[in-house]
Short mmCIF file of C-alpha atoms in Angstrom, two decimals:
data_model
loop_
_atom_site.label_atom_id
_atom_site.label_comp_id
_atom_site.label_asym_id
_atom_site.label_seq_id
_atom_site.Cartn_x
_atom_site.Cartn_y
_atom_site.Cartn_z
CA MET C 7 -36.23 -8.52 -13.07
CA LYS C 8 -33.68 -7.75 -15.82
CA ILE C 9 -35.51 -4.25 -16.28
CA LEU C 10 -35.28 -3.74 -12.43
CA GLN C 11 -31.64 -4.73 -12.26
CA ARG C 12 -30.83 -2.31 -14.99
CA TYR C 13 -32.73 0.44 -13.49
CA PHE C 14 -30.98 -0.37 -9.96
CA ALA C 15 -27.53 -0.26 -11.84
CA VAL C 16 -28.12 2.99 -13.66
CA SER C 17 -29.31 4.85 -10.75
CA ILE C 18 -26.74 3.70 -8.22
CA THR C 19 -23.90 4.09 -10.77
CA GLN C 20 -24.91 7.78 -11.57
CA ALA C 21 -25.31 8.43 -7.98
CA VAL C 22 -21.88 6.74 -7.02
CA LEU C 23 -20.10 8.49 -9.91
CA PHE C 24 -21.48 12.03 -8.70
CA VAL C 25 -20.25 11.45 -5.09
CA LEU C 26 -16.98 10.09 -6.34
CA VAL C 27 -16.19 13.10 -8.56
CA ALA C 28 -17.35 15.35 -5.56
CA PHE C 29 -14.75 13.69 -3.27
CA LEU C 30 -11.93 13.59 -5.85
CA ALA C 31 -12.41 17.34 -6.30
CA LEU C 32 -12.16 18.03 -2.72
CA LEU C 33 -9.09 15.81 -2.21
CA ALA C 34 -7.31 17.29 -5.14
CA PHE C 35 -8.12 20.85 -3.87
CA MET C 36 -6.59 19.77 -0.39
CA ASP C 37 -3.55 18.09 -2.16
CA LEU C 38 -3.02 21.48 -4.08
CA THR C 39 -3.40 23.50 -1.00
CA GLY C 40 -0.71 21.38 0.52
CA GLU C 41 1.61 21.88 -2.53
CA LEU C 42 1.36 25.44 -2.71
CA ALA C 43 4.02 25.88 0.09
CA SER C 44 6.68 24.19 -2.02
CA VAL C 45 5.70 26.06 -5.33
CA GLY C 46 8.68 28.50 -6.35
CA LYS C 47 11.33 26.50 -4.30
CA ASN C 48 14.08 24.61 -6.12
CA GLY C 49 12.56 24.92 -9.44
CA TYR C 50 9.20 23.52 -8.40
CA GLY C 51 6.55 25.55 -10.24
CA ILE C 52 2.70 25.74 -10.22
CA GLY C 53 2.53 23.81 -13.41
CA HIS C 54 4.39 20.84 -11.42
CA ALA C 55 2.12 21.09 -8.60
CA PHE C 56 -0.94 20.81 -10.69
CA LEU C 57 0.50 17.80 -12.68
CA TYR C 58 1.57 16.17 -9.25
CA VAL C 59 -1.85 16.55 -7.97
CA LEU C 60 -3.53 15.17 -11.17
CA ILE C 61 -1.21 12.08 -11.01
CA LEU C 62 -2.43 11.44 -7.42
CA VAL C 63 -6.11 11.23 -8.33
CA PRO C 64 -6.10 7.55 -9.26
CA GLY C 65 -4.91 6.75 -5.86
CA HIS C 66 -7.74 8.81 -4.26
CA VAL C 67 -10.08 6.76 -6.55
CA TYR C 68 -8.91 3.54 -4.62
CA GLU C 69 -9.16 5.26 -1.29
CA VAL C 70 -12.74 6.71 -1.50
CA MET C 71 -14.63 4.33 -3.78
CA PRO C 72 -16.13 2.16 -0.78
CA ILE C 73 -17.52 5.42 0.82
CA ALA C 74 -18.65 6.70 -2.46
CA THR C 75 -20.45 3.58 -3.16
CA LEU C 76 -22.07 3.55 0.34
CA ILE C 77 -23.26 7.35 0.04
CA GLY C 78 -24.46 6.83 -3.66
CA THR C 79 -26.47 3.58 -2.75
CA ILE C 80 -27.91 5.27 0.16
CA TYR C 81 -29.05 8.24 -1.85
CA THR C 82 -30.67 5.83 -4.35
CA MET C 83 -32.27 3.76 -1.88
CA ALA C 84 -33.66 6.83 0.02
CA GLN C 85 -34.97 8.25 -3.24
CA PHE C 86 -36.77 4.98 -4.04
CA ALA C 87 -38.29 5.21 -0.39
CA SER C 88 -39.32 8.83 -0.88
CA THR C 89 -41.11 8.13 -4.14
CA SER C 90 -42.56 5.03 -2.94
CA GLU C 91 -40.95 3.00 -5.69
CA PHE C 92 -39.47 0.49 -3.53
CA THR C 93 -42.72 -0.16 -1.88
CA ILE C 94 -44.14 -0.81 -5.30
CA MET C 95 -41.14 -3.04 -6.18
CA ARG C 96 -41.82 -4.99 -2.81
CA ALA C 97 -45.43 -5.32 -3.73
CA SER C 98 -44.57 -6.78 -7.11
CA SER C 99 -42.94 -9.79 -5.29
CA MET C 100 -39.39 -8.39 -4.85
CA SER C 101 -38.01 -9.79 -1.62
CA THR C 102 -35.05 -8.40 0.44
CA ALA C 103 -32.91 -11.19 -0.78
CA LYS C 104 -33.58 -10.30 -4.43
CA ALA C 105 -32.95 -6.73 -3.75
CA ALA C 106 -29.60 -7.79 -1.98
CA ALA C 107 -28.56 -9.92 -4.99
CA MET C 108 -29.18 -6.97 -7.24
CA LEU C 109 -27.03 -4.87 -5.15
CA PHE C 110 -24.22 -7.56 -4.97
CA LYS C 111 -24.10 -7.77 -8.86
CA ILE C 112 -23.92 -3.90 -8.99
CA GLY C 113 -21.24 -4.07 -6.32
CA ALA C 114 -19.22 -6.61 -8.01
CA GLY C 115 -18.49 -4.06 -10.86
CA PHE C 116 -17.30 -1.37 -8.40
CA VAL C 117 -14.94 -4.08 -6.66
CA VAL C 118 -13.43 -4.92 -9.89
CA LEU C 119 -12.80 -1.27 -10.67
CA THR C 120 -11.42 -0.80 -7.19
CA PHE C 121 -8.96 -3.57 -7.64
CA ILE C 122 -8.08 -2.27 -11.09
CA PHE C 123 -7.06 1.11 -9.57
CA GLY C 124 -5.54 -0.22 -6.45
CA GLU C 125 -3.36 -3.07 -8.33
CA LEU C 126 -2.68 -1.75 -11.71
CA ILE C 127 -2.96 1.97 -11.92
CA THR C 128 -2.00 3.42 -8.30
CA PRO C 129 1.26 1.50 -7.92
CA ARG C 130 2.38 3.14 -11.31
CA THR C 131 1.06 6.55 -10.74
CA ALA C 132 2.34 6.99 -7.02
CA PRO C 133 6.07 6.37 -8.08
CA LEU C 134 5.51 8.67 -11.08
CA ALA C 135 4.16 11.34 -8.93
CA ALA C 136 7.21 11.09 -6.61
CA LYS C 137 9.59 11.05 -9.42
CA LEU C 138 7.86 14.20 -10.98
CA LYS C 139 8.53 16.16 -7.65
CA LEU C 140 12.10 14.90 -7.20
CA THR C 141 12.91 15.74 -10.80
CA ALA C 142 11.47 19.26 -10.59
CA ARG C 143 13.49 19.85 -7.43
CA GLY C 144 16.70 18.14 -8.80
CA ALA C 145 16.59 15.73 -6.06
CA ALA C 146 17.11 11.90 -5.80
CA LEU C 147 15.13 9.39 -4.19
CA SER C 148 16.97 8.69 -1.22
CA GLN C 149 18.10 12.30 -0.62
CA GLU C 150 15.07 12.49 1.62
CA PHE C 151 17.12 10.42 4.24
CA ARG C 152 20.03 11.94 6.32
CA SER C 153 22.18 9.17 5.97
CA GLY C 154 20.88 7.79 2.44
CA LEU C 155 18.95 4.60 1.96
CA TRP C 156 19.47 1.56 3.99
CA THR C 157 18.74 -2.13 3.35
CA LYS C 158 19.73 -5.57 4.07
CA ASP C 159 20.03 -9.07 2.34
CA LEU C 160 21.63 -12.39 3.01
CA LEU C 161 24.84 -13.68 1.55
CA LYS C 162 24.39 -17.18 0.07
CA SER C 163 26.84 -19.71 -1.10
CA GLU C 164 25.45 -19.66 -4.74
CA GLY C 165 24.47 -16.16 -5.12
CA VAL C 166 20.83 -15.77 -4.46
CA SER C 167 20.36 -19.61 -3.51
CA GLY C 168 22.26 -22.09 -1.45
CA ALA C 169 23.20 -22.00 2.34
CA THR C 170 23.29 -18.74 4.08
CA ILE C 171 27.00 -17.81 4.82
CA GLY C 172 26.45 -14.12 6.10
CA THR C 173 24.63 -10.80 5.98
CA ARG C 174 25.15 -7.77 3.83
CA PHE C 175 23.91 -4.42 4.59
CA PHE C 176 23.49 -1.69 1.96
CA ASN C 177 23.94 2.03 2.17
CA VAL C 178 23.27 4.09 -0.62
CA ARG C 179 23.56 7.88 -0.51
CA GLU C 180 21.58 8.52 -3.77
CA VAL C 181 19.31 6.48 -5.93
CA ARG C 182 19.04 8.17 -9.36
CA GLN C 183 15.82 8.22 -11.25
CA ASP C 184 17.31 5.77 -13.90
CA GLY C 185 17.81 3.34 -11.07
CA GLU C 186 21.58 3.91 -10.84
CA LEU C 187 23.06 3.90 -7.17
CA VAL C 188 25.59 6.56 -6.26
CA ASP C 189 28.15 6.29 -3.30
CA VAL C 190 27.46 2.66 -2.30
CA LYS C 191 28.75 1.21 1.01
CA LEU C 192 28.42 -2.47 1.57
CA TYR C 193 29.05 -4.06 4.88
CA GLU C 194 29.37 -7.94 4.83
CA PHE C 195 29.28 -10.01 8.01
CA ASP C 196 29.65 -13.73 8.48
CA THR C 197 27.09 -15.87 10.44
CA SER C 198 28.73 -14.95 13.70
CA LEU C 199 28.23 -11.23 12.89
CA ARG C 200 31.94 -10.46 12.42
CA LEU C 201 32.54 -7.62 9.72
CA ARG C 202 34.53 -9.51 6.90
CA ALA C 203 34.27 -6.98 4.24
CA LEU C 204 33.62 -3.28 3.55
CA ILE C 205 33.17 -2.40 -0.09
CA LEU C 206 33.07 1.19 -1.32
CA ALA C 207 31.72 1.99 -4.79
CA LYS C 208 31.17 5.31 -6.56
CA ARG C 209 28.31 3.92 -8.77
CA ALA C 210 26.21 0.74 -9.22
CA SER C 211 24.09 -0.06 -12.06
CA TYR C 212 21.79 -3.18 -12.37
CA LEU C 213 22.46 -5.62 -15.09
CA GLY C 214 19.47 -7.91 -14.48
CA ASN C 215 19.24 -11.44 -13.11
CA ASN C 216 20.07 -10.17 -9.48
CA THR C 217 23.32 -8.69 -10.67
CA TRP C 218 24.93 -5.31 -9.98
CA ARG C 219 27.95 -3.79 -11.62
CA LEU C 220 29.90 -1.68 -9.15
CA SER C 221 32.29 1.03 -10.45
CA ASP C 222 35.46 2.42 -8.91
CA VAL C 223 35.47 -0.22 -6.24
CA THR C 224 37.40 -0.26 -3.10
CA GLU C 225 37.21 -3.50 -1.30
CA ASN C 226 38.59 -3.97 2.28
CA ARG C 227 38.61 -7.74 3.34
CA PHE C 228 39.02 -8.55 7.12
CA SER C 229 40.62 -11.74 8.42
CA ASN C 230 40.43 -13.07 12.08
CA SER C 231 43.48 -14.00 13.63
CA ALA C 232 41.56 -16.77 15.56
CA ALA C 233 40.58 -18.66 12.49
CA GLY C 234 43.03 -20.23 9.91
CA PRO C 235 42.21 -20.52 6.33
CA GLY C 236 39.08 -22.50 5.68
CA LEU C 237 38.58 -22.89 9.38
CA GLU C 238 35.65 -21.54 11.57
CA PRO C 239 36.60 -18.60 13.70
CA ASN C 240 36.89 -19.29 17.44
CA LEU C 241 33.64 -18.38 18.87
CA GLY C 242 35.18 -17.34 22.35
CA ASN C 243 37.08 -14.61 20.48
CA ASN C 244 34.08 -13.02 18.55
CA PHE C 245 35.56 -9.61 18.06
CA SER C 246 39.38 -10.18 17.87
CA GLN C 247 40.35 -8.63 14.56
CA GLU C 248 43.86 -7.35 13.72
CA THR C 249 44.76 -4.35 11.29
CA SER C 250 47.60 -6.28 9.98
CA LEU C 251 45.11 -8.95 8.42
CA VAL C 252 43.16 -6.27 6.43
CA SER C 253 43.63 -6.47 2.78
CA THR C 254 42.60 -3.64 0.39
CA VAL C 255 41.94 -4.19 -3.37
CA ASN C 256 40.94 -1.32 -5.91
CA SER C 257 39.24 -2.20 -9.14
CA PRO C 258 37.66 -0.32 -11.75
CA SER C 259 34.42 -2.53 -11.79
CA LYS C 260 33.07 -5.57 -9.95
CA ASP C 261 30.00 -7.66 -10.31
CA MET C 262 27.99 -8.46 -7.32
CA VAL C 263 25.01 -10.76 -6.92
CA SER C 264 22.25 -9.70 -4.50
CA GLU C 265 18.65 -10.45 -3.63
CA ILE C 266 18.26 -6.56 -3.74
CA THR C 267 16.77 -5.34 -6.99
CA PRO C 268 15.68 -1.86 -8.12
CA LYS C 269 12.05 -2.68 -7.43
CA ILE C 270 12.84 -3.71 -3.80
CA LEU C 271 14.92 -0.46 -3.36
CA SER C 272 12.05 1.59 -4.79
CA VAL C 273 9.36 -0.06 -2.62
CA SER C 274 11.51 0.14 0.45
CA SER C 275 10.91 4.03 0.41
CA ALA C 276 7.21 3.89 -0.57
CA ALA C 277 4.03 3.98 1.67
CA PRO C 278 2.67 0.37 1.89
CA GLU C 279 -0.82 1.89 1.05
CA ARG C 280 0.52 2.99 -2.31
CA MET C 281 1.88 -0.42 -3.26
CA SER C 282 0.19 -3.14 -5.04
CA ALA C 283 -0.61 -6.51 -3.41
CA ASN C 284 2.28 -8.31 -5.41
CA GLU C 285 4.79 -5.61 -4.38
CA LEU C 286 3.75 -6.02 -0.86
CA ALA C 287 3.93 -9.92 -0.81
CA VAL C 288 7.45 -9.87 -2.45
CA TYR C 289 8.78 -7.12 0.12
CA THR C 290 7.11 -8.85 3.05
CA ARG C 291 8.90 -12.05 2.00
CA HIS C 292 12.25 -10.29 1.59
CA LEU C 293 11.81 -8.70 5.15
CA ALA C 294 10.91 -12.17 6.61
CA GLU C 295 13.87 -13.78 5.11
CA ASN C 296 16.22 -11.16 6.44
CA LYS C 297 14.56 -11.33 9.93
CA GLN C 298 13.27 -7.73 9.77
CA GLU C 299 9.91 -6.51 11.14
CA ALA C 300 7.25 -7.03 8.45
CA GLU C 301 4.02 -6.78 10.23
CA ARG C 302 3.12 -3.44 8.79
CA PHE C 303 3.38 -4.65 5.36
CA LYS C 304 1.54 -7.83 6.09
CA ILE C 305 -1.34 -5.84 7.36
CA ALA C 306 -1.07 -3.56 4.33
CA PHE C 307 -1.32 -6.68 2.22
CA TRP C 308 -4.35 -8.17 3.56
CA LYS C 309 -5.98 -4.80 3.55
CA LYS C 310 -5.28 -4.42 0.00
CA LEU C 311 -7.29 -7.75 -0.70
CA ILE C 312 -10.11 -7.10 1.87
CA ASP C 313 -10.81 -3.23 1.62
CA PRO C 314 -12.40 -3.42 -1.86
CA LEU C 315 -14.57 -6.32 -0.66
CA SER C 316 -16.02 -4.01 2.04
CA ILE C 317 -17.98 -2.44 -0.74
CA PHE C 318 -20.32 -5.49 -0.56
CA VAL C 319 -20.78 -4.80 3.20
CA LEU C 320 -21.30 -1.10 2.79
CA MET C 321 -23.82 -1.68 0.00
CA ALA C 322 -25.75 -3.94 2.23
CA LEU C 323 -25.58 -1.52 4.93
CA ALA C 324 -27.29 0.92 2.58
CA LEU C 325 -30.23 -1.37 1.83
CA PRO C 326 -32.29 -0.81 4.99
CA PHE C 327 -32.59 2.85 4.00
CA ALA C 328 -34.91 1.84 1.27
CA TYR C 329 -37.32 0.54 4.02
CA LEU C 330 -37.59 3.88 5.77
CA HIS C 331 -40.33 6.06 4.48
CA THR C 332 -40.13 9.81 4.08
CA ARG C 333 -41.71 10.32 7.46
CA SER C 334 -38.45 8.80 9.02
CA GLY C 335 -36.37 11.67 7.77
CA GLY C 336 -35.73 13.35 4.54
CA VAL C 337 -33.30 12.34 1.94
CA SER C 338 -30.69 14.83 3.07
CA LEU C 339 -30.82 13.32 6.57
CA LYS C 340 -30.15 9.78 5.45
CA ILE C 341 -27.16 11.21 3.35
CA PHE C 342 -25.79 12.63 6.39
CA ILE C 343 -26.22 9.45 8.18
CA GLY C 344 -24.41 7.60 5.33
CA ILE C 345 -21.52 10.04 5.56
CA MET C 346 -21.40 9.46 9.30
CA ILE C 347 -21.30 5.74 8.73
CA GLY C 348 -18.62 6.08 6.04
CA VAL C 349 -16.31 8.32 8.29
CA SER C 350 -16.95 5.63 11.10
CA PHE C 351 -15.92 2.91 8.90
CA ILE C 352 -12.64 4.79 7.91
CA LEU C 353 -11.83 5.56 11.62
CA ILE C 354 -12.53 1.94 12.86
CA ASN C 355 -10.43 0.66 9.85
CA THR C 356 -7.44 2.82 10.67
CA LEU C 357 -7.80 2.24 14.30
CA PHE C 358 -7.70 -1.62 13.88
CA SER C 359 -4.59 -1.34 11.63
CA HIS C 360 -2.76 0.63 14.55
CA LEU C 361 -4.16 -1.74 17.16
CA GLY C 362 -3.06 -4.75 15.14
CA LEU C 363 0.45 -3.31 14.65
CA LEU C 364 0.84 -2.45 18.39
CA SER C 365 -0.76 -5.64 19.76
CA THR C 366 0.89 -7.95 17.12
CA TRP C 367 -2.47 -9.36 16.22
CA PRO C 368 -2.57 -11.62 13.13
CA ALA C 369 -2.62 -9.46 10.19
CA LEU C 370 -5.74 -11.20 8.38
CA LEU C 371 -7.69 -10.80 11.59
CA THR C 372 -6.61 -7.02 11.70
CA ALA C 373 -7.80 -6.59 8.29
CA VAL C 374 -11.05 -8.65 8.28
CA THR C 375 -12.48 -7.33 11.71
CA PRO C 376 -13.76 -3.90 10.64
CA SER C 377 -15.64 -5.24 7.66
CA ALA C 378 -17.14 -8.20 9.80
CA LEU C 379 -18.42 -5.77 12.36
CA PHE C 380 -20.10 -3.60 9.75
CA LEU C 381 -21.46 -6.56 8.18
CA LEU C 382 -23.07 -7.63 11.46
CA LEU C 383 -24.34 -4.17 11.71
CA ALA C 384 -25.94 -4.41 8.09
CA LEU C 385 -27.50 -7.89 9.01
CA GLY C 386 -28.94 -6.43 12.28
CA ALA C 387 -30.40 -3.48 10.48
CA LEU C 388 -31.87 -5.58 7.65
CA TRP C 389 -33.42 -7.82 10.32
CA TRP C 390 -34.76 -4.71 12.25
CA VAL C 391 -36.43 -3.28 9.15
CA GLU C 392 -38.00 -6.44 8.16
CA ARG C 393 -39.55 -7.09 11.56
CA HIS C 394 -40.86 -3.36 11.68
#
């Protein structure tokens, strides 16, 4: 069985790598075609476009690995069937369960490789590609938004811990590539949603430990006439504020403690599909704590964990093709069927993501359902070929 396992592994790996390279070449060509419209504008040259497309390749590896595994495995199984190798293997006491176990071991390697690209490589190359394009154009991260970058955190009695005493909204016109913020506006509200402070700063740099240093600061503090010093404001007079109770303080610098970090700012403008599971977990928790919509990121988090495991399901779906003899159709027909199955899986996976978001289905159920449906299809196909 060790020799047979090695033979399966080498044959399937060669086929999968061939299909993977073909898919990557096709996607890279499509990316390059899309970038040609930007070449020659704002200092963005053809060399930048080629480098940008090259940096995106690891992300495509993560996306197409399950489909490449499906097609490569179907091709190998169909070849075994056409040369009667699989029939000889079965006659030599290899059961369907043993064949499935061998595919499972091979699939485990592809799953690990997919996790590596999804968790370690793509979350680093995707921001690098975006940074390359923005640097070439002389742009900043948040210049893609008309009003800058917006985010929100909670004001707490002990900085990032303790009781919640209010809410703060960030507005940043520009996020530099080194993480520096330009033209910062901070709107601070109390627990009754009264505006208590408007803080303007020309620059903000991150010092670490959830601390930002603001430069050229203008701080406007608002008091409410319905509340005395140390007293809660009158809830029946929520919006009563007087300009005579506004104090303005200018200072060259001011340190501010906040839950917002450069990492949160960077992921807030990134596509969830390009983020790692750890980044998605951190950002989802941040959104939940601030009572913001996080369903899209929850679904992306579970899909990040479930999608690589779908390789096992798709390889199980490829196994029945070894039982179909040449008279049931040539190898090319079986590969075409495999491509159609792969496309169907992508479409159904995407469809359930949107349906789960619109219908507020549980994120785990939304991520698992497509793989579960195809697993049932694989088990049904194996049962059918065994009976016939």
